[in-house]
């Protein structure tokens, strides 16, 4: 059973077991790392924030990728940054926490095997 199924069914034991398996792949610098409960809440939050259509044009609410996130921070857009904890090579996202701290933007790491499934 994967993490999405455990979230939908409300199976806390399966959720904890799947989360523990994902933690084995997380990088050393992934701090602060969201715990199991916060990861579940982030998943629900991301599902609600999928792009909506309003007045004939698309409203972008979720930006994916380090380039798009860096561009948003340069434009001083406010929000929350969620980083994948098992991104390899880590150099791809190592500059993002520094930018977030400079601009007082909250950020956290989650086991990244689940982030892309929430956004599709």
Short mmCIF file of C-alpha atoms in Angstrom, two decimals:
data_model
loop_
_atom_site.label_atom_id
_atom_site.label_comp_id
_atom_site.label_asym_id
_atom_site.label_seq_id
_atom_site.Cartn_x
_atom_site.Cartn_y
_atom_site.Cartn_z
CA UNK A 1 0.00 0.00 0.00
CA UNK A 2 1.41 3.38 -0.92
CA UNK A 3 1.22 6.62 1.05
CA UNK A 4 -1.65 8.08 -1.01
CA UNK A 5 -3.86 5.07 -0.36
CA UNK A 6 -3.04 5.18 3.35
CA UNK A 7 -4.00 8.87 3.48
CA UNK A 8 -7.32 8.26 1.71
CA UNK A 9 -8.23 5.28 3.89
CA UNK A 10 -7.09 6.87 7.14
CA UNK A 11 -4.84 3.96 8.02
CA UNK A 12 -2.37 5.47 10.46
CA UNK A 13 -0.27 2.30 10.87
CA UNK A 14 0.20 1.94 7.12
CA UNK A 15 0.95 5.65 6.87
CA UNK A 16 3.64 5.43 9.54
CA UNK A 17 5.19 2.36 7.91
CA UNK A 18 5.27 3.99 4.46
CA UNK A 19 6.69 7.20 5.92
CA UNK A 20 9.48 5.26 7.64
CA UNK A 21 10.40 3.62 4.33
CA UNK A 22 10.59 7.03 2.65
CA UNK A 23 12.81 8.43 5.40
CA UNK A 24 15.60 6.03 4.45
CA UNK A 25 16.16 7.93 1.19
CA UNK A 26 16.20 11.44 2.67
CA UNK A 27 19.37 13.51 2.35
CA UNK A 28 21.47 14.58 5.31
CA UNK A 29 20.82 18.31 4.83
CA UNK A 30 17.02 17.92 4.73
CA UNK A 31 16.19 19.96 7.80
CA UNK A 32 13.56 20.89 8.94
CA UNK A 33 11.91 17.65 7.87
CA UNK A 34 8.14 17.36 8.19
CA UNK A 35 6.93 14.59 10.44
CA UNK A 36 4.31 12.06 9.37
CA UNK A 37 1.33 14.14 10.49
CA UNK A 38 2.59 17.34 8.87
CA UNK A 39 3.40 15.46 5.67
CA UNK A 40 -0.21 14.29 5.55
CA UNK A 41 -1.45 17.87 6.01
CA UNK A 42 0.90 19.16 3.33
CA UNK A 43 -0.48 16.55 0.94
CA UNK A 44 -4.04 17.69 1.54
CA UNK A 45 -2.94 21.32 1.17
CA UNK A 46 -1.23 20.65 -2.17
CA UNK A 47 -4.27 18.84 -3.54
CA UNK A 48 -6.43 21.85 -2.74
CA UNK A 49 -3.94 24.28 -4.31
CA UNK A 50 -3.99 22.85 -7.80
CA UNK A 51 -4.39 25.53 -10.48
CA UNK A 52 -7.92 26.92 -10.71
CA UNK A 53 -9.62 28.64 -13.64
CA UNK A 54 -11.03 32.06 -12.85
CA UNK A 55 -12.59 34.61 -15.22
CA UNK A 56 -11.26 32.95 -18.35
CA UNK A 57 -7.61 32.85 -17.31
CA UNK A 58 -5.47 30.49 -15.32
CA UNK A 59 -4.47 31.47 -11.82
CA UNK A 60 -1.15 29.89 -10.91
CA UNK A 61 -1.12 28.77 -7.29
CA UNK A 62 1.56 26.06 -7.30
CA UNK A 63 5.02 26.50 -8.80
CA UNK A 64 7.15 23.41 -9.42
CA UNK A 65 10.89 23.27 -9.90
CA UNK A 66 13.83 25.15 -8.46
CA UNK A 67 13.95 27.66 -11.32
CA UNK A 68 10.29 28.68 -10.91
CA UNK A 69 10.58 28.88 -7.12
CA UNK A 70 13.73 31.02 -7.34
CA UNK A 71 11.99 33.32 -9.82
CA UNK A 72 9.01 33.72 -7.47
CA UNK A 73 11.28 34.61 -4.57
CA UNK A 74 13.05 37.25 -6.67
CA UNK A 75 9.62 38.75 -7.41
CA UNK A 76 8.87 38.72 -3.65
CA UNK A 77 5.81 36.51 -4.01
CA UNK A 78 4.70 35.19 -0.64
CA UNK A 79 3.98 31.56 0.02
CA UNK A 80 5.36 28.31 1.39
CA UNK A 81 8.23 26.33 -0.11
CA UNK A 82 8.08 22.53 0.09
CA UNK A 83 11.29 20.76 -0.86
CA UNK A 84 11.89 17.12 -1.67
CA UNK A 85 14.13 15.50 0.89
CA UNK A 86 15.63 12.92 -1.45
CA UNK A 87 16.53 15.23 -4.34
CA UNK A 88 19.74 14.08 -6.01
CA UNK A 89 22.11 15.78 -6.62
CA UNK A 90 21.41 18.00 -3.66
CA UNK A 91 23.12 20.93 -5.40
CA UNK A 92 19.93 21.44 -7.41
CA UNK A 93 18.05 22.79 -4.39
CA UNK A 94 20.77 23.67 -1.87
CA UNK A 95 20.41 27.42 -2.55
CA UNK A 96 16.65 27.55 -1.94
CA UNK A 97 16.67 27.36 1.90
CA UNK A 98 19.14 30.26 2.03
CA UNK A 99 16.88 32.36 -0.22
CA UNK A 100 13.88 31.43 1.92
CA UNK A 101 15.60 32.49 5.12
CA UNK A 102 16.72 35.79 3.58
CA UNK A 103 13.15 36.62 2.56
CA UNK A 104 11.41 35.13 5.65
CA UNK A 105 9.56 32.56 3.54
CA UNK A 106 8.62 29.38 5.45
CA UNK A 107 9.98 26.14 4.03
CA UNK A 108 10.26 22.48 4.95
CA UNK A 109 11.39 19.20 3.47
CA UNK A 110 9.15 16.20 2.87
CA UNK A 111 10.03 12.74 1.57
CA UNK A 112 9.94 13.63 -2.10
CA UNK A 113 8.58 10.38 -3.45
CA UNK A 114 5.13 11.68 -2.57
CA UNK A 115 5.23 15.33 -3.64
CA UNK A 116 4.92 14.75 -7.38
CA UNK A 117 1.99 12.35 -6.94
CA UNK A 118 0.06 15.01 -5.04
CA UNK A 119 0.52 17.58 -7.79
CA UNK A 120 -0.71 15.40 -10.66
#
